[in-house]
Amino acid sequence: MNLHLLRIFVSVVEAGSFSRAAEALEISQPAVSKAVRELESQLDTTLLDRQGRSFKPSEPGQALYDYGRSIFALEREAQETLEAFYGLERGHLTIGASTTVATYWLPPLIAEFHSRHPHIEIRLVSENTKQIIELLIDCRLDVALVEGQVADSRVEARHWFKEDMVVIAADSPERATPAQVIDAQTVWVVREHGSGSREATEALLRELDIQPPHTIEVGSNEAIVQTVSSGIGLGLVPRICARDQLRLGQVKQVDIGRPAIERQLYRVRLPHRTISQAGIAFEAMLSQWAPDH
């Protein structure tokens, strides 16, 4: 099998578009289309079910795509193994983190790492927990930090630290009881599926025995804070995300009649994968770091 053609096919499926795949590969769209047709001809099978301008992988196409992802993940792992023999005078470090970790907790750590190793090129990828795990399995990350539980047996999750979470509302009367503020009819503003914050919200609602009839789904914890501050419903967010709005009185913390809410943040790795020297150095910083809440 021609691995060059396979690489183009995998890029097309991942991009969901011939033109976007061409841009990513820095070749022309006709060259991409020709490569996929040539691969289909070599394998004597249809890899993409075309529906007008859109397409989706056929059953054999999906199987080939899955194998292709594995092949190129191994290729990246082999490259990283060789790079691990070099010191920290050159190289790169790709960190993947759930959105809250990437936005609030990592910046000071990245600044410190850069000051120690200025010749290492650093890239930070911010996605939800599910997407970070997928990128780690594909060997696209050196270090991974997530907010939610990790159920995938292919990865190893280690405790990092716990962060405080708060239920917020636009207004929470001081003398109101939790039952008066939170009831079964309350609208909740939530993150998307795959997010650690969505997982934490669903766990809290189960604990409170509440099934809200309406939810508003948004793409970030900052969007939850802004939506709630406009007067719509309740939201559960890390305290650090609402810190400024709480201080300014734009939102209020809701007393839900239970102890403080904490969630565990995790450092995640592939157990048998060789870690680059830059990754080892950054992991060492994580082990020694304590957050300033």
Short mmCIF file of C-alpha atoms in Angstrom, two decimals:
data_model
loop_
_atom_site.label_atom_id
_atom_site.label_comp_id
_atom_site.label_asym_id
_atom_site.label_seq_id
_atom_site.Cartn_x
_atom_site.Cartn_y
_atom_site.Cartn_z
CA MET A 1 0.00 0.00 0.00
CA ASN A 2 1.27 3.47 -0.86
CA LEU A 3 1.65 5.30 2.47
CA HIS A 4 1.73 8.69 0.73
CA LEU A 5 -1.74 8.05 -0.69
CA LEU A 6 -2.91 6.68 2.66
CA ARG A 7 -1.69 9.84 4.43
CA ILE A 8 -3.71 12.00 2.02
CA PHE A 9 -6.81 9.82 2.51
CA VAL A 10 -6.53 10.06 6.31
CA SER A 11 -6.16 13.85 6.04
CA VAL A 12 -9.29 14.08 3.86
CA VAL A 13 -11.38 12.11 6.38
CA GLU A 14 -10.03 14.11 9.34
CA ALA A 15 -10.62 17.44 7.59
CA GLY A 16 -14.04 16.42 6.25
CA SER A 17 -13.17 18.30 3.07
CA PHE A 18 -10.87 17.89 0.08
CA SER A 19 -10.05 21.60 0.06
CA ARG A 20 -9.21 21.76 3.79
CA ALA A 21 -7.07 18.65 3.48
CA ALA A 22 -5.24 20.25 0.54
CA GLU A 23 -4.54 23.35 2.63
CA ALA A 24 -3.25 21.27 5.54
CA LEU A 25 -1.01 19.20 3.26
CA GLU A 26 0.03 22.27 1.22
CA ILE A 27 -0.85 20.65 -2.09
CA SER A 28 -3.56 21.39 -4.64
CA GLN A 29 -7.14 20.15 -4.28
CA PRO A 30 -6.99 18.31 -7.65
CA ALA A 31 -3.90 16.47 -6.37
CA VAL A 32 -5.79 15.40 -3.26
CA SER A 33 -8.78 14.18 -5.29
CA LYS A 34 -6.49 12.30 -7.67
CA ALA A 35 -4.67 10.62 -4.76
CA VAL A 36 -7.90 9.34 -3.21
CA ARG A 37 -9.13 8.03 -6.56
CA GLU A 38 -5.78 6.33 -7.14
CA LEU A 39 -5.91 4.67 -3.71
CA GLU A 40 -9.44 3.45 -4.40
CA SER A 41 -8.23 2.05 -7.73
CA GLN A 42 -5.26 0.28 -6.13
CA LEU A 43 -7.48 -1.29 -3.47
CA ASP A 44 -10.35 -1.90 -5.90
CA THR A 45 -12.93 -0.54 -3.46
CA THR A 46 -14.88 2.62 -2.76
CA LEU A 47 -13.42 4.41 0.25
CA LEU A 48 -15.68 7.47 0.28
CA ASP A 49 -19.44 7.50 -0.25
CA ARG A 50 -19.90 10.76 -2.13
CA GLN A 51 -23.19 12.66 -1.79
CA GLY A 52 -22.97 15.74 -3.95
CA ARG A 53 -20.25 17.93 -2.47
CA SER A 54 -20.24 16.04 0.81
CA PHE A 55 -18.95 12.57 1.62
CA LYS A 56 -18.49 10.08 4.41
CA PRO A 57 -16.21 7.06 4.67
CA SER A 58 -17.64 3.80 3.39
CA GLU A 59 -17.41 0.78 5.69
CA PRO A 60 -14.02 -0.31 4.22
CA GLY A 61 -13.00 3.35 4.12
CA GLN A 62 -13.67 3.74 7.86
CA ALA A 63 -11.65 0.59 8.60
CA LEU A 64 -8.74 1.89 6.49
CA TYR A 65 -8.95 5.30 8.18
CA ASP A 66 -8.72 3.67 11.64
CA TYR A 67 -5.65 1.68 10.57
CA GLY A 68 -4.15 4.78 9.00
CA ARG A 69 -4.51 6.76 12.22
CA SER A 70 -2.71 3.98 14.10
CA ILE A 71 0.08 3.79 11.52
CA PHE A 72 0.79 7.51 11.61
CA ALA A 73 0.52 7.62 15.41
CA LEU A 74 3.28 4.98 15.52
CA GLU A 75 5.28 7.06 13.05
CA ARG A 76 5.04 10.10 15.33
CA GLU A 77 5.94 7.97 18.35
CA ALA A 78 9.04 6.66 16.57
CA GLN A 79 10.09 10.20 15.71
CA GLU A 80 9.57 11.32 19.31
CA THR A 81 11.64 8.39 20.60
CA LEU A 82 14.58 9.53 18.47
CA GLU A 83 14.12 13.17 19.50
CA ALA A 84 14.20 12.14 23.16
CA PHE A 85 17.94 11.49 22.78
CA TYR A 86 18.56 15.19 22.30
CA GLY A 87 18.88 17.62 25.18
CA LEU A 88 16.77 20.70 25.80
CA GLU A 89 18.82 23.03 23.62
CA ARG A 90 16.36 22.49 20.79
CA GLY A 91 13.07 20.75 20.12
CA HIS A 92 9.42 21.33 20.76
CA LEU A 93 6.83 20.71 23.45
CA THR A 94 3.14 20.25 22.67
CA ILE A 95 0.85 20.52 25.67
CA GLY A 96 -2.80 19.54 25.45
CA ALA A 97 -5.19 20.73 28.12
CA SER A 98 -8.88 21.05 28.86
CA THR A 99 -10.05 24.61 28.32
CA THR A 100 -10.08 25.78 31.95
CA VAL A 101 -6.65 24.30 32.63
CA ALA A 102 -5.25 25.88 29.45
CA THR A 103 -6.79 29.29 30.11
CA TYR A 104 -6.23 29.75 33.84
CA TRP A 105 -3.73 27.28 35.33
CA LEU A 106 -1.10 26.72 32.64
CA PRO A 107 0.03 30.24 31.59
CA PRO A 108 2.36 30.81 34.60
CA LEU A 109 3.80 27.32 34.19
CA ILE A 110 4.44 27.85 30.50
CA ALA A 111 6.12 31.20 31.23
CA GLU A 112 8.38 29.55 33.82
CA PHE A 113 9.27 26.68 31.47
CA HIS A 114 10.11 29.13 28.69
CA SER A 115 12.37 31.13 30.99
CA ARG A 116 14.27 27.93 31.85
CA HIS A 117 14.37 26.50 28.31
CA PRO A 118 14.06 29.40 25.85
CA HIS A 119 15.08 27.31 22.82
CA ILE A 120 12.18 24.88 23.13
CA GLU A 121 9.22 25.74 20.90
CA ILE A 122 6.00 25.47 22.90
CA ARG A 123 2.52 24.82 21.53
CA LEU A 124 -0.61 24.72 23.69
CA VAL A 125 -3.68 22.90 22.38
CA SER A 126 -6.96 23.68 24.18
CA GLU A 127 -9.93 21.33 23.72
CA ASN A 128 -12.46 19.57 25.91
CA THR A 129 -11.43 16.49 27.88
CA LYS A 130 -12.62 13.93 25.31
CA GLN A 131 -10.75 15.62 22.47
CA ILE A 132 -7.52 15.91 24.49
CA ILE A 133 -7.59 12.17 25.20
CA GLU A 134 -8.03 11.44 21.48
CA LEU A 135 -5.07 13.68 20.61
CA LEU A 136 -2.93 11.97 23.26
CA ILE A 137 -3.79 8.51 21.90
CA ASP A 138 -2.83 9.73 18.41
CA CYS A 139 0.59 10.77 19.85
CA ARG A 140 -0.01 14.41 18.99
CA LEU A 141 0.72 15.64 22.55
CA ASP A 142 3.75 15.44 24.82
CA VAL A 143 1.84 16.35 27.99
CA ALA A 144 -1.92 16.15 28.63
CA LEU A 145 -3.96 17.70 31.45
CA VAL A 146 -7.71 17.24 31.76
CA GLU A 147 -10.63 18.18 33.98
CA GLY A 148 -12.84 15.11 33.70
CA GLN A 149 -12.76 11.42 34.55
CA VAL A 150 -10.81 9.31 32.06
CA ALA A 151 -12.40 5.97 31.24
CA ASP A 152 -10.16 4.92 28.33
CA SER A 153 -8.05 1.89 29.30
CA ARG A 154 -5.30 2.91 26.89
CA VAL A 155 -4.26 5.88 29.03
CA GLU A 156 -3.08 6.34 32.58
CA ALA A 157 -4.53 9.21 34.66
CA ARG A 158 -2.74 10.57 37.72
CA HIS A 159 -4.07 13.10 40.20
CA TRP A 160 -2.74 16.63 39.74
CA PHE A 161 -4.74 18.87 42.11
CA LYS A 162 -8.31 19.74 43.05
CA GLU A 163 -9.97 22.98 42.02
CA ASP A 164 -12.96 24.68 43.63
CA MET A 165 -16.24 24.91 41.73
CA VAL A 166 -19.24 27.14 42.46
CA VAL A 167 -22.87 27.34 41.43
CA ILE A 168 -23.58 30.85 40.20
CA ALA A 169 -26.69 32.92 39.48
CA ALA A 170 -27.33 36.49 38.46
CA ASP A 171 -28.84 37.08 41.89
CA SER A 172 -28.97 34.90 44.98
CA PRO A 173 -30.87 36.47 47.90
CA GLU A 174 -28.89 36.11 51.14
CA ARG A 175 -31.86 34.78 53.14
CA ALA A 176 -33.16 32.36 50.53
CA THR A 177 -32.89 28.66 51.27
CA PRO A 178 -31.16 26.36 48.74
CA ALA A 179 -34.55 24.82 47.87
CA GLN A 180 -35.91 28.28 46.99
CA VAL A 181 -33.00 28.99 44.65
CA ILE A 182 -32.60 25.54 43.10
CA ASP A 183 -35.65 23.55 42.09
CA ALA A 184 -36.66 21.14 39.36
CA GLN A 185 -37.80 23.98 37.09
CA THR A 186 -34.51 25.88 37.12
CA VAL A 187 -32.79 26.37 33.77
CA TRP A 188 -29.14 25.29 33.83
CA VAL A 189 -26.43 26.64 31.52
CA VAL A 190 -24.04 23.80 30.71
CA ARG A 191 -20.98 22.91 28.65
CA GLU A 192 -20.98 20.55 25.67
CA HIS A 193 -20.77 16.76 26.01
CA GLY A 194 -17.19 15.60 26.41
CA SER A 195 -16.34 18.50 28.71
CA GLY A 196 -15.17 17.90 32.27
CA SER A 197 -17.39 20.78 33.42
CA ARG A 198 -20.44 19.11 31.83
CA GLU A 199 -19.55 15.90 33.66
CA ALA A 200 -19.28 17.78 36.97
CA THR A 201 -22.64 19.51 36.41
CA GLU A 202 -24.41 16.25 35.64
CA ALA A 203 -22.90 14.64 38.76
CA LEU A 204 -24.14 17.54 40.92
CA LEU A 205 -27.65 17.40 39.45
CA ARG A 206 -27.80 13.66 40.15
CA GLU A 207 -26.71 14.32 43.72
CA LEU A 208 -29.42 16.98 44.11
CA ASP A 209 -31.95 14.64 42.41
CA ILE A 210 -32.77 17.30 39.81
CA GLN A 211 -33.60 16.75 36.15
CA PRO A 212 -33.86 20.25 34.70
CA PRO A 213 -36.54 20.54 32.00
CA HIS A 214 -34.41 23.04 30.08
CA THR A 215 -30.67 23.47 29.56
CA ILE A 216 -28.70 25.96 27.52
CA GLU A 217 -25.51 24.49 26.07
CA VAL A 218 -22.51 26.77 25.49
CA GLY A 219 -18.93 26.19 24.44
CA SER A 220 -16.89 27.49 27.38
CA ASN A 221 -17.05 28.19 31.10
CA GLU A 222 -16.65 31.89 30.32
CA ALA A 223 -19.81 31.67 28.21
CA ILE A 224 -21.61 30.06 31.16
CA VAL A 225 -20.62 32.97 33.39
CA GLN A 226 -21.70 35.59 30.84
CA THR A 227 -24.99 33.83 30.10
CA VAL A 228 -25.85 33.46 33.79
CA SER A 229 -24.88 37.09 34.49
CA SER A 230 -27.48 38.16 31.92
CA GLY A 231 -30.16 36.67 34.17
CA ILE A 232 -30.63 33.20 32.70
CA GLY A 233 -30.61 30.24 35.09
CA LEU A 234 -27.76 28.69 37.05
CA GLY A 235 -24.36 27.32 36.13
CA LEU A 236 -21.60 25.30 37.74
CA VAL A 237 -18.11 26.59 36.92
CA PRO A 238 -14.62 26.52 38.40
CA ARG A 239 -14.32 29.36 40.89
CA ILE A 240 -11.35 30.77 39.01
CA CYS A 241 -13.51 31.26 35.89
CA ALA A 242 -16.02 33.43 37.77
CA ARG A 243 -13.52 35.10 40.11
CA ASP A 244 -13.72 38.59 38.61
CA GLN A 245 -17.51 38.55 38.11
CA LEU A 246 -18.02 37.38 41.71
CA ARG A 247 -15.79 40.18 42.96
CA LEU A 248 -17.69 42.77 40.90
CA GLY A 249 -21.10 41.41 41.92
CA GLN A 250 -22.09 40.54 38.36
CA VAL A 251 -22.92 37.01 39.56
CA LYS A 252 -23.51 35.58 43.01
CA GLN A 253 -22.48 32.25 44.47
CA VAL A 254 -25.50 30.08 45.24
CA ASP A 255 -25.71 28.28 48.56
CA ILE A 256 -26.75 24.74 47.64
CA GLY A 257 -26.76 23.48 51.21
CA ARG A 258 -23.71 21.23 50.98
CA PRO A 259 -19.93 21.46 51.49
CA ALA A 260 -17.63 23.02 48.97
CA ILE A 261 -17.61 21.46 45.50
CA GLU A 262 -14.22 20.27 44.28
CA ARG A 263 -13.17 18.40 41.19
CA GLN A 264 -10.00 16.51 40.50
CA LEU A 265 -7.73 17.58 37.67
CA TYR A 266 -5.58 14.90 36.05
CA ARG A 267 -2.25 14.44 34.32
CA VAL A 268 -2.75 11.84 31.59
CA ARG A 269 -0.19 9.79 29.67
CA LEU A 270 0.20 6.72 27.48
CA PRO A 271 1.83 4.11 29.77
CA HIS A 272 4.31 2.60 27.28
CA ARG A 273 5.15 5.69 25.26
CA THR A 274 8.61 7.25 25.38
CA ILE A 275 8.33 10.83 26.63
CA SER A 276 10.50 13.55 25.11
CA GLN A 277 13.07 15.31 27.28
CA ALA A 278 11.00 18.50 27.07
CA GLY A 279 7.93 16.56 28.20
CA ILE A 280 9.85 15.04 31.13
CA ALA A 281 11.05 18.49 32.18
CA PHE A 282 7.54 19.96 32.04
CA GLU A 283 6.08 17.00 33.95
CA ALA A 284 8.69 17.62 36.67
CA MET A 285 7.48 21.22 36.96
CA LEU A 286 3.89 20.01 37.28
CA SER A 287 4.88 17.70 40.15
CA GLN A 288 6.47 20.55 42.09
CA TRP A 289 3.83 23.19 41.41
CA ALA A 290 1.07 24.16 43.83
CA PRO A 291 -1.77 26.42 42.57
CA ASP A 292 -2.42 29.81 44.10
CA HIS A 293 -6.21 29.65 44.59
#
